[in-house]
Coordinates of C-alpha atoms and ligand atoms in Angstrom, one line a residue:
X1 CA 201.6 96.9 140.5
X2 CA 201.4 100.4 141.2
X3 CA 200.1 102.1 143.9
X4 CA 198.8 105.6 144.6
X5 CA 198.3 105.4 148.0
X6 CA 200.4 106.2 150.7
X7 CA 202.8 108.2 148.9
X8 CA 203.1 111.3 150.6
X9 CA 204.4 114.5 148.8
X10 CA 207.9 115.4 149.2
X11 CA 207.3 117.9 151.6
X12 CA 209.8 118.4 154.3
X13 CA 209.5 120.8 157.4
X14 CA 212.4 121.1 158.9
X15 CA 213.5 124.0 161.1
X16 CA 217.1 123.4 160.2
X17 CA 217.4 122.3 156.7
X18 CA 219.1 119.2 157.6
X19 CA 216.5 117.1 156.3
X20 CA 216.9 118.1 152.8
X21 CA 218.4 116.3 149.9
X22 CA 221.7 118.0 148.7
X23 CA 223.9 117.8 145.7
X24 CA 223.8 114.3 144.6
X25 CA 219.8 114.9 143.7
X26 CA 218.8 116.7 140.3
X27 CA 216.7 119.6 141.5
X28 CA 214.4 121.4 139.4
X29 CA 213.0 124.6 138.3
X30 CA 209.2 125.1 139.1
X31 CA 207.3 128.0 137.6
X32 CA 203.9 128.8 139.1
X33 CA 202.1 131.3 136.8
X34 CA 199.2 132.9 138.7
X35 CA 201.0 132.8 141.5
X36 CA 199.9 135.5 143.7
X37 CA 196.0 134.0 143.6
X38 CA 194.0 132.4 146.0
X39 CA 195.7 129.1 145.0
X40 CA 199.2 130.3 143.6
X41 CA 200.5 131.6 147.0
X42 CA 199.6 128.5 149.1
X43 CA 200.9 126.4 146.5
X44 CA 204.1 128.5 146.4
X45 CA 204.5 128.3 149.8
X46 CA 203.9 124.3 149.8
X47 CA 206.6 123.9 146.8
X48 CA 209.1 126.0 148.7
X49 CA 209.1 123.2 151.1
X50 CA 209.6 120.7 148.0
X51 CA 213.4 118.9 148.6
X52 CA 213.3 118.4 144.7
X53 CA 212.8 122.3 143.7
X54 CA 216.0 124.4 143.6
X55 CA 214.1 127.6 141.7
X56 CA 210.6 128.2 142.3
X57 CA 209.7 131.5 140.4
X58 CA 206.6 133.1 141.1
X59 CA 204.6 134.6 138.0
X60 CA 201.7 136.8 138.1
X61 CA 200.3 140.1 136.5
X62 CA 199.3 141.4 140.0
X63 CA 201.7 143.9 141.7
X64 CA 201.8 142.1 144.9
X65 CA 203.9 139.3 143.4
X66 CA 207.5 140.7 143.9
X67 CA 206.5 141.1 147.9
X68 CA 205.1 137.6 147.7
X69 CA 208.4 136.0 146.7
X70 CA 210.4 138.0 148.9
X71 CA 207.7 136.9 151.7
X72 CA 208.5 133.1 150.5
X73 CA 212.5 133.6 150.4
X74 CA 212.8 134.1 153.9
X75 CA 211.6 130.6 154.6
X76 CA 214.7 128.7 155.5
X77 CA 214.3 125.9 152.9
X78 CA 217.0 125.5 150.0
X79 CA 214.7 126.7 146.9
X80 CA 215.7 130.0 145.6
X81 CA 212.6 132.0 144.6
X82 CA 212.3 134.9 142.3
X83 CA 209.5 137.2 141.8
X84 CA 208.1 138.2 138.2
X85 CA 205.3 141.0 137.4
X86 CA 203.4 141.5 134.5
X87 CA 204.2 140.3 130.6
X88 CA 207.4 141.8 130.3
X89 CA 208.7 139.6 133.2
X90 CA 207.0 136.6 131.9
X91 CA 209.7 135.2 129.7
X92 CA 212.5 135.3 132.3
X93 CA 210.2 133.4 135.0
X94 CA 209.6 130.9 132.3
X95 CA 213.3 130.4 130.9
X96 CA 214.8 127.1 132.0
X97 CA 211.7 125.6 133.8
X98 CA 211.4 121.8 134.1
X99 CA 207.7 122.6 135.6
X100 CA 205.1 125.2 135.0
X101 CA 202.1 125.2 136.7
X102 CA 199.4 127.3 135.7
X103 CA 196.7 128.5 138.0
X104 CA 196.0 132.0 136.6
X105 CA 192.9 133.0 135.7
X106 CA 189.2 133.7 137.0
X107 CA 187.6 131.5 139.8
X108 CA 183.5 130.7 139.7
X109 CA 181.2 132.6 141.4
X110 CA 177.8 131.0 142.8
X111 CA 175.5 129.9 140.0
X112 CA 178.4 129.9 137.3
X113 CA 179.6 127.2 135.5
X114 CA 183.5 126.1 134.8
X115 CA 182.7 126.8 131.2
X116 CA 181.5 130.4 131.8
X117 CA 185.2 131.2 132.9
X118 CA 186.3 130.0 129.2
X119 CA 185.9 133.4 127.9
X120 CA 188.3 134.9 130.6
X121 CA 190.6 132.0 131.0
X122 CA 191.5 131.0 127.5
X123 CA 193.6 133.7 126.2
X124 CA 195.6 133.9 129.6
X125 CA 196.4 130.0 128.7
X126 CA 197.1 130.5 125.4
X127 CA 199.5 133.4 126.1
X128 CA 201.4 131.6 128.9
X129 CA 201.4 128.3 126.7
X130 CA 202.8 130.5 123.8
X131 CA 205.3 131.8 126.1
X132 CA 206.5 128.1 127.4
X133 CA 206.5 127.2 123.9
X134 CA 209.0 129.7 123.2
X135 CA 211.4 129.8 125.7
X136 CA 210.9 126.6 127.7
X137 CA 209.6 124.0 125.2
X138 CA 210.7 121.1 127.2
X139 CA 208.8 122.2 130.3
X140 CA 206.2 120.0 131.6
X141 CA 202.9 122.2 132.0
X142 CA 200.4 121.3 134.7
X143 CA 197.2 123.3 133.8
X144 CA 195.2 124.1 137.0
X145 CA 192.8 126.6 135.1
X146 CA 189.3 126.2 134.6
X147 CA 188.0 125.0 132.6
X148 CA 190.3 122.2 132.3
X149 CA 188.5 120.1 130.0
X150 CA 189.3 123.0 127.4
X151 CA 192.5 124.3 128.6
X152 CA 194.6 121.6 128.1
X153 CA 193.4 121.2 124.3
X154 CA 194.2 124.9 123.9
X155 CA 197.7 124.7 125.6
X156 CA 198.2 121.7 123.2
X157 CA 197.4 123.5 119.9
X158 CA 199.5 126.5 120.7
X159 CA 202.6 124.0 121.2
X160 CA 201.4 122.2 118.0
X161 CA 201.6 125.6 115.8
X162 CA 204.7 126.6 117.9
X163 CA 206.3 122.8 116.4
X164 CA 207.0 121.9 119.8
X165 CA 204.1 119.7 120.6
X166 CA 204.7 116.7 123.1
X167 CA 201.8 115.8 124.4
X168 CA 203.4 113.6 126.9
X169 CA 204.4 117.2 128.4
X170 CA 200.7 118.4 129.0
X171 CA 199.0 117.7 131.9
X172 CA 195.3 119.2 133.1
X173 CA 195.0 118.9 136.6
X174 CA 192.3 116.6 138.2
X175 CA 194.4 115.9 141.4
X176 CA 191.6 117.6 143.6
X177 CA 189.1 114.8 142.6
X178 CA 191.3 112.5 143.8
X179 CA 192.2 113.9 147.0
X180 CA 188.7 114.9 147.6
X181 CA 187.4 111.1 146.6
X182 CA 190.0 109.9 149.4
X183 CA 188.8 111.8 151.9
X184 CA 185.4 111.1 151.5
X185 CA 186.3 107.5 151.1
X186 CA 188.0 107.4 154.2
X187 CA 185.2 109.6 156.0
X188 CA 182.6 106.5 155.0
X189 CA 185.2 103.7 156.2
X190 CA 186.8 105.3 158.9
X191 CA 190.4 104.9 157.8
X192 CA 193.1 107.3 157.2
X193 CA 192.2 109.2 154.0
X194 CA 195.9 109.2 153.0
X195 CA 195.6 105.0 152.5
X196 CA 193.0 105.4 149.8
X197 CA 193.6 105.0 146.4
X198 CA 191.0 105.5 143.7
X199 CA 191.2 106.2 139.8
X200 CA 189.5 109.0 138.8
X201 CA 188.9 109.1 135.0
X202 CA 187.2 111.5 132.4
X203 CA 187.8 115.3 133.3
X204 CA 187.4 117.8 135.5
X205 CA 183.6 119.1 135.0
X206 CA 180.3 117.9 136.4
X207 CA 179.6 114.5 134.5
X208 CA 182.9 114.2 133.2
X209 CA 184.5 113.5 136.7
X210 CA 184.1 109.4 137.1
X211 CA 185.2 108.4 140.3
X212 CA 185.7 104.6 139.7
X213 CA 184.5 103.4 143.1
X214 CA 184.3 100.0 142.4
X215 CA 188.2 100.2 141.9
X216 CA 188.7 102.0 145.2
X217 CA 191.3 100.5 147.5
X218 CA 190.2 99.4 150.2
X219 CA 186.7 98.8 148.6
X220 CA 183.7 101.5 149.6
X221 CA 182.3 100.3 152.4
X222 CA 178.8 101.1 150.6
X223 CA 176.6 98.3 149.3
X224 CA 173.4 100.5 148.6
X225 CA 173.5 101.3 144.4
X226 CA 171.4 104.8 145.7
X227 CA 174.6 105.6 148.4
X228 CA 177.2 104.8 146.0
X229 CA 175.4 107.3 143.4
X230 CA 175.0 110.0 146.0
X231 CA 178.8 110.0 146.8
X232 CA 179.8 109.7 143.3
X233 CA 177.3 112.9 142.4
X234 CA 179.0 114.4 145.8
X235 CA 182.5 114.0 144.2
X236 CA 181.3 115.5 140.9
X237 CA 179.3 118.4 142.6
X238 CA 182.3 118.8 145.2
X239 CA 183.7 122.1 143.9
X240 CA 180.7 123.7 143.7
X241 CA 180.1 122.9 147.1
X242 CA 183.0 124.6 148.0
X243 CA 181.9 127.6 145.6
X244 CA 178.7 128.2 147.2
X245 CA 180.0 127.6 151.0
X246 CA 182.6 130.7 150.1
X247 CA 179.4 132.9 148.7
X248 CA 181.1 134.6 146.4
X249 CA 184.2 134.6 147.7
X250 CA 185.8 132.5 145.0
X251 CA 186.1 128.3 144.5
X252 CA 188.6 126.0 146.3
X253 CA 192.2 127.1 146.9
X254 CA 193.5 125.6 150.0
X255 CA 192.6 122.5 149.2
X256 CA 193.4 122.7 145.3
X257 CA 196.9 124.1 146.5
X258 CA 197.4 120.7 148.4
X259 CA 196.1 118.6 145.2
X260 CA 198.4 120.9 142.8
X261 CA 201.4 120.5 145.3
X262 CA 200.8 116.7 145.3
X263 CA 200.7 116.7 141.5
X264 CA 204.1 118.7 140.9
X265 CA 205.7 116.5 143.3
X266 CA 204.9 113.3 141.5
X267 CA 205.9 115.0 137.9
X268 CA 209.2 116.2 139.5
X269 CA 209.8 112.7 141.0
X270 CA 209.2 110.9 137.5
X271 CA 211.5 113.9 135.9
X272 CA 213.9 112.5 138.4
X273 CA 213.9 109.3 137.7
X274 CA 211.8 107.8 140.5
X275 CA 210.2 104.2 139.4
X276 CA 206.5 103.5 139.4
X277 CA 205.0 107.3 140.2
X278 CA 201.6 107.2 139.2
X279 CA 198.8 110.0 139.2
X280 CA 195.6 110.9 137.4
X281 CA 195.8 113.7 134.9
X282 CA 193.7 114.9 131.8
X283 CA 195.9 114.3 129.1
X284 CA 196.1 113.9 125.0
X285 CA 194.5 110.4 124.9
X286 CA 193.7 107.5 122.8
X287 CA 191.9 105.2 125.5
X288 CA 188.3 106.6 124.5
X289 CA 186.9 108.1 121.4
X290 CA 187.4 111.5 123.1
X291 CA 191.0 112.9 122.3
X292 CA 191.6 114.2 125.8
X293 CA 190.9 111.7 128.8
X294 CA 192.1 111.7 132.3
X295 CA 192.9 108.4 134.0
X296 CA 196.2 107.1 135.7
X297 CA 199.3 107.5 134.4
X298 CA 202.8 106.4 134.8
X299 CA 205.1 109.6 135.1
X300 CA 208.8 109.7 133.9
X301 CA 211.8 111.6 132.9
X302 CA 209.7 112.7 129.8
X303 CA 206.7 113.4 131.7
X304 CA 204.1 110.8 131.1
X305 CA 205.8 107.5 130.6
X306 CA 202.7 104.9 129.9
X307 CA 199.2 105.7 130.0
X308 CA 197.1 102.8 132.3
X309 CA 193.6 103.2 131.2
X310 CA 190.9 102.6 133.1
X311 CA 190.3 99.1 134.0
X312 CA 187.1 97.2 134.3
X313 CA 184.3 99.4 134.9
X314 CA 180.9 98.3 136.4
X315 CA 177.7 98.6 134.7
X316 CA 177.0 102.0 136.3
X317 CA 180.4 103.6 135.9
X318 CA 180.1 102.4 132.1
X319 CA 176.7 104.6 132.0
X320 CA 178.8 107.5 133.7
X321 CA 181.5 107.2 130.7
X322 CA 178.9 107.1 128.4
X323 CA 177.4 110.7 129.5
X324 CA 180.5 111.9 130.1
X325 CA 182.0 111.6 126.5
X326 CA 179.8 114.1 124.6
X327 CA 180.4 116.6 127.1
X328 CA 184.3 115.9 126.9
X329 CA 184.0 116.2 123.1
X330 CA 182.3 119.5 123.2
X331 CA 184.7 121.0 125.7
X332 CA 187.7 119.8 123.6
X333 CA 186.2 121.2 120.4
X334 CA 185.5 124.3 122.1
X335 CA 189.1 124.3 122.9
X336 CA 190.5 123.4 119.7
X337 CA 188.5 126.3 117.9
X338 CA 189.7 129.1 119.9
X339 CA 193.6 128.2 119.4
X340 CA 192.8 127.7 115.6
X341 CA 190.6 130.8 115.1
Ligands
NAD401 P1 192.6 134.0 142.0 O1 191.7 134.9 141.2 O2 192.2 134.2 143.5 O3 193.5 133.8 141.4 C1 193.9 134.0 140.1 C2 195.4 134.5 139.8 O4 195.7 134.7 138.7 C3 195.3 136.2 140.3 O5 196.3 136.3 141.1 C4 195.6 136.9 139.0 O6 196.2 137.8 139.0 C5 196.3 136.2 137.9 N1 196.1 136.4 136.8 C6 195.3 136.9 136.3 N2 195.9 136.6 134.7 C7 197.0 136.4 134.8 C8 197.9 136.6 133.4 N3 197.5 136.5 132.3 N4 199.0 135.8 134.1 C9 199.3 135.4 135.0 N5 198.0 135.8 136.1 C10 197.3 136.0 135.7 O7 192.0 132.4 141.3 P2 192.1 131.1 142.1 O8 191.4 130.8 143.1 O9 193.5 131.2 142.5 O10 191.7 130.3 140.8 C11 192.4 130.1 139.8 C12 192.1 129.2 138.4 O11 192.0 127.6 138.9 C13 190.4 129.5 138.6 O12 190.2 129.3 136.6 C14 189.9 128.2 138.8 O13 188.8 128.0 138.5 C15 190.7 127.1 138.8 N6 190.5 126.0 139.8 C16 191.1 124.4 139.2 C17 191.0 123.6 139.9 C18 190.9 122.1 139.4 O14 190.7 121.4 140.0 N7 192.0 122.4 138.0 C19 190.5 123.8 141.3 C20 190.1 125.2 142.0 C21 190.2 126.1 141.3
LMR402 C1 187.1 123.0 142.1 O1 186.8 121.4 141.5 O2 187.1 123.2 143.1 C2 187.4 123.6 141.1 O3 187.3 123.2 139.6 C3 186.9 125.0 141.1 C4 185.4 125.2 141.0 O4 185.0 126.2 139.9 O5 184.7 124.3 141.3

């Protein structure tokens, strides 16, 4: 049985370097594209502490990027940090990458949907994916940029056109929905949220975010269906809760960095050959009629090793899935059409 609970991010906080793995272990080059932003900086901070990262390459168009890299490079952890600013330095940043994490792009403001970001973010993700296709076609892509439901199809189409598509290597990051669900259930049950394990399926926006509460371990201590529906809606709208609270100052950044570091760590453990590495992500899929779909996956040496599907849904969850599919199909079509126009 695979378990996602109690698998802490491989972050080692050490002052003397003694706790870090050394030469016997394979280490990896990780690129953060969009590294100077609200997510990018704290994500880079967490990844600089990951024992599996030997080279952390920070790419952004923002002028501060070399400075962010110098700043992080003073931390006494083994990962080498390099900074790369602007399109002319992109290929060098990405060359040799094992994993490319993409939080590049604009975030929401109050009143906007994630789909409202499409026009700005689509070309950013397209161009980054095109560079990955050219200089690091075997890298695993982890796409944070919204709308995730459309960005993964864009990156996949770009890879396909370049003749290097490997769907097992392109992930849309839905980990923040998992993290939130675990936290909210932990609060309800009065337990450590790190011990909660729950599959998140569908996609990453509104009705496409489906927490499979009936499969939560431990079981959610809610029997009233109205309360289960309220919790589901809170998880689906948690991103909007942050956008509203930040009042024009952007969307979730710190919790997203935490979630992005968790997913990246899982990808790296899979690449290293660890067994039973399971995380949810949004990937090319034949689990439903939607050609991209999120659910638990086994991560391994070549990315997605096995799609675990979504198991048994109760009646309410089946209704949620039914509502999600048309929205996913629409989001996916928009992405595919953009990439092929
Ligand atoms: P931000 O504006 O703080 O940072 C974005 C960064 O991207 C900036 O530093 C900017 O210079 C950089 N950038 C813009 N164009 C670029 C390009 N062509 N190449 C490289 N870098 C480029 O935004 P943020 O708060 O970090 O959010 C980034 C994205 O992540 C948004 O689209 C947001 O909606 C999304 N997001 C996704 C999730 C999720 O769960 N998947 C969660 C939170 C936010
Ligand atoms: C989130 O879920 O926090 C992100 O997708 C950002 C957003 O716009 O809500």
